[in-house]
Coordinates of C-alpha atoms and ligand atoms in Angstrom, one line a residue:
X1 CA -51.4 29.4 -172.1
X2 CA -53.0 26.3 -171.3
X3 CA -56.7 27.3 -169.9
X4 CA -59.8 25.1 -169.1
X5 CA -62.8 25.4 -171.3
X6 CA -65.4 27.6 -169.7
X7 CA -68.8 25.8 -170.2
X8 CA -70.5 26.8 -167.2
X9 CA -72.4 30.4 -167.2
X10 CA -74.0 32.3 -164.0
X11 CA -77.8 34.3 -164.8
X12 CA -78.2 36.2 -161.6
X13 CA -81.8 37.3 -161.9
X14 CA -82.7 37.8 -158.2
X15 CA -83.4 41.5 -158.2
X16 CA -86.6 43.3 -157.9
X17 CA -86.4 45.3 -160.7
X18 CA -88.0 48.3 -159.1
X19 CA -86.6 50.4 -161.9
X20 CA -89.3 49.3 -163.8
X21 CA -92.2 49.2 -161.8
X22 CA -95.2 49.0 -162.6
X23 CA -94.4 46.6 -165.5
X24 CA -92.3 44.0 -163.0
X25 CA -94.8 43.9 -160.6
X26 CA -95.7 40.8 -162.6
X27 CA -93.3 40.2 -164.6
X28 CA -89.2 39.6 -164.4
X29 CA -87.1 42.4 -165.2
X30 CA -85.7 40.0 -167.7
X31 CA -88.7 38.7 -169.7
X32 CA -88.9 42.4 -170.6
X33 CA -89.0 42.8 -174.3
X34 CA -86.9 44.4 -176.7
X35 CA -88.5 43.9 -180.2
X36 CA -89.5 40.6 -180.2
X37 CA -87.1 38.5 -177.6
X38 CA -87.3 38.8 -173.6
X39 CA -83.4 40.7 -171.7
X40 CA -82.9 37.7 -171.3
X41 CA -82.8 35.4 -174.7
X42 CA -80.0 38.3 -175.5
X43 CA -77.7 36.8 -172.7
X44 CA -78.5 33.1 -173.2
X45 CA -77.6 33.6 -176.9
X46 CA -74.3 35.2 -176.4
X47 CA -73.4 32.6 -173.9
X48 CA -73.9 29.6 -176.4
X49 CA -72.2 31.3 -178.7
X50 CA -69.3 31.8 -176.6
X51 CA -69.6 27.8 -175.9
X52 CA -71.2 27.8 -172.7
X53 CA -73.1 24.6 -172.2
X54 CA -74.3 24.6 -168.4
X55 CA -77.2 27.6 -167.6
X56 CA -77.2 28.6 -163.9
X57 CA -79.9 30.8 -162.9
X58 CA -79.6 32.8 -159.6
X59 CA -83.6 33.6 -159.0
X60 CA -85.7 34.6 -156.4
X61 CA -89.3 34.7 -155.9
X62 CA -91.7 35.8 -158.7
X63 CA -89.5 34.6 -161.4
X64 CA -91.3 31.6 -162.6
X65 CA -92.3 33.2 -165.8
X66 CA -88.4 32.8 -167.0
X67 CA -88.4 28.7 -166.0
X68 CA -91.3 28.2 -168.2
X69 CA -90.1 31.0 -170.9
X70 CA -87.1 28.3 -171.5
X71 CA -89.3 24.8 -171.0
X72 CA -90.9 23.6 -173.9
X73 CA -94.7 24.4 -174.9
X74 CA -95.9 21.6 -176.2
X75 CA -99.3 22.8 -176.9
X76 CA -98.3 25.9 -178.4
X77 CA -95.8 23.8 -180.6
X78 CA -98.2 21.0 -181.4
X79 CA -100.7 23.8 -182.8
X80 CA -98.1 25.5 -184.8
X81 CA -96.5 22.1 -186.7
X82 CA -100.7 21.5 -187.2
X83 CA -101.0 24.5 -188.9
X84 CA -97.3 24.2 -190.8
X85 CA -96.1 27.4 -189.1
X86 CA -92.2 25.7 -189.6
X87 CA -90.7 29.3 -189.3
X88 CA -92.3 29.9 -185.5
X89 CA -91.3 27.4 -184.8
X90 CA -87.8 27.3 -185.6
X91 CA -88.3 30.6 -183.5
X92 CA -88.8 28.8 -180.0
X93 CA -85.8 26.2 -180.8
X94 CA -83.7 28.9 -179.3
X95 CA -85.7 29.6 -176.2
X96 CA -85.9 25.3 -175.4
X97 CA -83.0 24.3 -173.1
X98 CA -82.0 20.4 -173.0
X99 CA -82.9 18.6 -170.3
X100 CA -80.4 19.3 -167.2
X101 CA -78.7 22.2 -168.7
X102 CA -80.1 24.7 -167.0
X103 CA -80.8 25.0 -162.9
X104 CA -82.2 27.4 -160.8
X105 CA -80.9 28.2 -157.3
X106 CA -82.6 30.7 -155.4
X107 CA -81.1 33.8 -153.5
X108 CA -83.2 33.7 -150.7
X109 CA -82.3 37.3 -149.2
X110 CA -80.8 40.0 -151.5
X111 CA -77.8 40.2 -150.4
X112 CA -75.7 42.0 -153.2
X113 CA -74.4 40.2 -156.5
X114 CA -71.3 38.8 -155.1
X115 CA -73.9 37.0 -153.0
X116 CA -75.8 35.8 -155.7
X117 CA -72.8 34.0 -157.8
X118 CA -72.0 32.8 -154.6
X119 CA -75.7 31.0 -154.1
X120 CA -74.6 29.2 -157.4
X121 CA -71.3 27.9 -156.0
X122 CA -72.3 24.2 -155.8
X123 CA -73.4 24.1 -159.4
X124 CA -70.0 25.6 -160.4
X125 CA -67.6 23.3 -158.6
X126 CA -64.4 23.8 -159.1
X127 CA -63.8 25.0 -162.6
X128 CA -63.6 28.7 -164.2
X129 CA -67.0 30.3 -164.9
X130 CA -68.8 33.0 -166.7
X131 CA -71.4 35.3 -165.2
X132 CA -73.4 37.4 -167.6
X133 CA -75.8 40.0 -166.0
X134 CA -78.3 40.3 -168.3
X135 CA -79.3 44.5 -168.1
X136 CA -76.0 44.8 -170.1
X137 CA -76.9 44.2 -173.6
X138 CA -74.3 43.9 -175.9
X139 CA -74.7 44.6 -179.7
X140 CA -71.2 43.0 -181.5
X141 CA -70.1 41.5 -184.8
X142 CA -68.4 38.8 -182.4
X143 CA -70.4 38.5 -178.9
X144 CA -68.6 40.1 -176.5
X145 CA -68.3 36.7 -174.4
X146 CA -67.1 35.4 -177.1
X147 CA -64.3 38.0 -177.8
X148 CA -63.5 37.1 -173.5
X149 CA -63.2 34.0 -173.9
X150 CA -61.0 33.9 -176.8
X151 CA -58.7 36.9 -174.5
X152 CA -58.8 34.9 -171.3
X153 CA -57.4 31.9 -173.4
X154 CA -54.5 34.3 -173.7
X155 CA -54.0 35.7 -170.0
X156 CA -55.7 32.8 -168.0
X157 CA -57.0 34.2 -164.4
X158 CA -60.3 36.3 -164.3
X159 CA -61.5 38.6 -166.8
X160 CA -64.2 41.1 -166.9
X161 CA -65.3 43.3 -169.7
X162 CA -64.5 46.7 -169.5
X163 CA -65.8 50.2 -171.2
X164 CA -64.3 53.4 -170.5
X165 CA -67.1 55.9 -169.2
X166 CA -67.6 59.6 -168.8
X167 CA -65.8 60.5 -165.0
X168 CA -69.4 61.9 -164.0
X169 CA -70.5 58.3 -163.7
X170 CA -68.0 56.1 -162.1
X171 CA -70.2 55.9 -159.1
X172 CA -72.2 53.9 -161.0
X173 CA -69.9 50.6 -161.8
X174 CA -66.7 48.6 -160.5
X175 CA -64.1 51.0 -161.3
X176 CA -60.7 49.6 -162.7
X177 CA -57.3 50.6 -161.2
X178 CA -54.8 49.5 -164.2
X179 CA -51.8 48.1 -164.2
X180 CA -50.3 47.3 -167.0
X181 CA -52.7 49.0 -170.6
X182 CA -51.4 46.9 -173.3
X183 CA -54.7 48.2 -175.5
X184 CA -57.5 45.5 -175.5
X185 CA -55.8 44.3 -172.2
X186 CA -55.7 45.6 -169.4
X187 CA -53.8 44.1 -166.6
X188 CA -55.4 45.0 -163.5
X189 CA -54.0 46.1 -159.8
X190 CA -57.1 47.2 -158.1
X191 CA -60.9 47.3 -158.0
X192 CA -63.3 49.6 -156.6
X193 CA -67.2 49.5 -156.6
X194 CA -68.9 52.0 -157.2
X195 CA -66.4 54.9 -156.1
X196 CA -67.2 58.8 -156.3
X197 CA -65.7 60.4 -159.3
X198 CA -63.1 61.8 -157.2
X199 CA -61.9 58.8 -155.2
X200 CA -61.9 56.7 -159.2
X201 CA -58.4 55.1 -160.2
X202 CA -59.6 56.0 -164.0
X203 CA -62.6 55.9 -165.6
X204 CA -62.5 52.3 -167.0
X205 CA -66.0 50.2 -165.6
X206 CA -66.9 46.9 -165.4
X207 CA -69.4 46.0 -167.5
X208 CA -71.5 43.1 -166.8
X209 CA -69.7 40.2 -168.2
X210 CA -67.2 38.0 -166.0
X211 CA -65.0 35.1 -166.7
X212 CA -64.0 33.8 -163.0
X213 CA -61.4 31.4 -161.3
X214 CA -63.5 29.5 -158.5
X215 CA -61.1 31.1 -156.5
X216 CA -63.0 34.0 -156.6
X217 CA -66.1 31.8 -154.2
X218 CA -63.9 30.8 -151.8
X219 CA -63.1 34.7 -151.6
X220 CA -66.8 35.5 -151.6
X221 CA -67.3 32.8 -148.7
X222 CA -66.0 35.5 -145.8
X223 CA -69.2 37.4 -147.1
X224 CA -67.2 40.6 -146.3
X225 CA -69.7 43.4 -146.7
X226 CA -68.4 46.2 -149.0
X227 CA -70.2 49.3 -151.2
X228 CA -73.6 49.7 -150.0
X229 CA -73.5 47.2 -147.0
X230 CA -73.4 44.4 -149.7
X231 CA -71.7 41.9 -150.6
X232 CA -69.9 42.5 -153.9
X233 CA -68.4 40.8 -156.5
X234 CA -66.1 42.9 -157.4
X235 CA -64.5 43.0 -154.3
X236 CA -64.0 39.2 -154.6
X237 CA -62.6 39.5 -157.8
X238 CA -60.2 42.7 -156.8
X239 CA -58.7 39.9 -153.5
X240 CA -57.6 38.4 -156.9
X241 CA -55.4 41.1 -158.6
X242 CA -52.8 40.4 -156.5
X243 CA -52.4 36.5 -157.3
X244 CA -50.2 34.7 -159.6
X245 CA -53.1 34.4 -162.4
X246 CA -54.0 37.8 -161.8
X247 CA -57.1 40.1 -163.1
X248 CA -57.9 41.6 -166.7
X249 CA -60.1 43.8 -168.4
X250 CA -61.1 43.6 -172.0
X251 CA -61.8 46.4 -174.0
X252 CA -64.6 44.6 -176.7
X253 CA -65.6 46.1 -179.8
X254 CA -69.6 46.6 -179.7
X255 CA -72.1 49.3 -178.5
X256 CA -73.4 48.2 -174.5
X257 CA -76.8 49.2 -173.4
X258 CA -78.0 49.5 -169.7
X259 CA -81.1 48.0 -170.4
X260 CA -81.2 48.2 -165.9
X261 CA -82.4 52.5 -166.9
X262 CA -85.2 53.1 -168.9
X263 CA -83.4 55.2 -171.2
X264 CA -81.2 52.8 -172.1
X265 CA -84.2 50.4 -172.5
X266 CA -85.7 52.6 -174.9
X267 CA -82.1 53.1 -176.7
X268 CA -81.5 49.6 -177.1
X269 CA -85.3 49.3 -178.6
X270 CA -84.4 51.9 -181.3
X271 CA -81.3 50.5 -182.0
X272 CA -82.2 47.0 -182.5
X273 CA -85.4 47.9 -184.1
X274 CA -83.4 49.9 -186.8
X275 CA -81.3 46.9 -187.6
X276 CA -84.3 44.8 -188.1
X277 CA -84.5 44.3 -192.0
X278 CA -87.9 43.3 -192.1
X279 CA -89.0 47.2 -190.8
X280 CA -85.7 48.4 -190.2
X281 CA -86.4 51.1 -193.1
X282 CA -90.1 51.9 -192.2
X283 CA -89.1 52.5 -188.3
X284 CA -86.6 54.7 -189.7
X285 CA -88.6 56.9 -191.4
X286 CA -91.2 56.9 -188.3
X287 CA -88.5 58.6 -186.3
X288 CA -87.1 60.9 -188.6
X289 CA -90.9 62.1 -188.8
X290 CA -91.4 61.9 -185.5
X291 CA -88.6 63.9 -184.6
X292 CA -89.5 66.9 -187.2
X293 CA -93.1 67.1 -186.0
X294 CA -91.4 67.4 -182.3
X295 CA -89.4 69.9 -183.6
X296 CA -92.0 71.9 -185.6
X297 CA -93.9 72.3 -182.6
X298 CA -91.4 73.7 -179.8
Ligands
G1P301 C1 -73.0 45.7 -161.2 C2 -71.6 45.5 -160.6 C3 -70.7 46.7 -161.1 C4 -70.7 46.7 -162.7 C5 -72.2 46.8 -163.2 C6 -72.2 46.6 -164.7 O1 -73.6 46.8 -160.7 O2 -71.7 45.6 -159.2 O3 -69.4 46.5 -160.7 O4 -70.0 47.8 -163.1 O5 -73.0 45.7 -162.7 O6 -73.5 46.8 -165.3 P1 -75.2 47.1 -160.8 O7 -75.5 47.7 -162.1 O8 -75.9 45.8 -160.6 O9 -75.5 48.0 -159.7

């Protein structure tokens, strides 16, 4: 199938992030740390490497700290060349965006998600898009955009990526109702945010990585309200299902973390920290002794 090159990628980094109070009384959600890099460098990165090009940032007020976290530092870099630190900084290249590829819009009210891709709508234009919430942290051999794009070449229409959870927490995601399950993917017939574990059509969630038809705006511009009173994206995507280019779900290879709950915060911390070679080993050991002493003493 012929599709169009997806070069355009939505942030939306409007919310509160009350989870995680008091730490984002200051700071964004997203600047939040695991190891060494901020939620949000995680996102960025798998979105170049999926060949995104255009950075859309759906913000709100308070989030200044992640404009100037991706502007350059010139101080800070003048002082490091001066003192021949070349490895550092190599390390900021990443976070240093070109000129016009990345824009804010704000979300002035929070509205619900669906209303925040919408706020990015004129930055989009007509074209297909991804949207990458950055709480979902995705550890792969291949980046799971990546693996999406490379599907959606494939099936054409909207995508989302998908992860099959335990029935206990389906009231916790977009819920797909499946067509056709051809393995990796899934056709889709229906979508449901956030439904009780008795009212799920299966146990297969949406996790927070979207490739969209602009279609899917013009959908969100009714602003129906739906789950929660708000306005949700997955409802704009499930209008969608029914359409000639239809709706699909990819199954990726690699281990998610909800870095949106502390515990998976402080999973993703261990897990990323283990696969660090440079202390990888010591950390290792730290646990294991960490865990006998807790052990020992119950
Ligand atoms: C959002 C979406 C939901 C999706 C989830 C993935 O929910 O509304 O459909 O399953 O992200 O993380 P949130 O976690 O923002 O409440």
């Amino acid at each position: 199938m012929k599709t169009r090159k997806i070069t355009k990628a939505v942030f939306p980094v409007a919310g509160l992030g009350t989870r995680f109070l008091p730490a984002t009384k200051s700071i964004p959600k997203e600047i939040m740390t695991l190891v060494d890099r901020p939620l949000i460098q995680y996102a960025i990165d798998e979105a170049r490497a999926a060949g995104i090009k255009e950075f859309i940032f759906v913000t709100s007020r308070g989030k200044s700290a992640l404009e100037d976290y991706f502007d350059h530092a010139p101080e800070l870099e003048s002082a490091l060349r001066k003192s021949g630190k070349d490895d550092l900084l190599e390390i900021l290249k990443d976070t240093n965006m070109d000129s016009g590829a990345i824009a804010y819009v704000r979300q002035n009210r929070p509205m619900g998600l669906g209303h925040a891709v919408w706020c990015a709508r004129r930055l989009i234009g007509n074209e297909p898009f991804a949207v990458l919430l950055p709480d979902d942290v995705i550890a792969a051999e291949r980046p799971c955009l990546q693996q999406m794009v490379e599907a959606h070449a494939e099936t054409g229409g909207c995508m989302v990526a998908a992860m099959e959870v335990t029935p206990a927490r389906t009231s916790s995601y977009g819920i797909l109702d499946i067509g056709e399950d051809g393995g990796a993917i899934v056709k889709v017939k229906g979508m449901v945010e956030k439904p009780k574990p008795q009212d799920a059509p299966s146990n297969l969630a949406v996790i927070g990585r979207y490739i969209l038809t602009p279609k899917v705006l013009t959908n969100l511009n009714r602003m129906k309200q739906g789950a929660g009173g708000e306005i949700q994206l997955t409802d704009a995507i499930a209008e969608e299902t029914g359409s000639k280019s239809g709706v699909y779900g990819l199954r990726f290879r690699g281990q998610r973390y909800d870095c949106g709950s502390k515990i998976g915060f402080l999973q993703a911390t261990v897990a990323f920290g283990l696969s660090r070679p440079e202390f990888g080993a010591e950390f290792a050991s730290f646990l294991q002794e960490t865990m006998a002493m807790q052990k020992a003493a119950q």
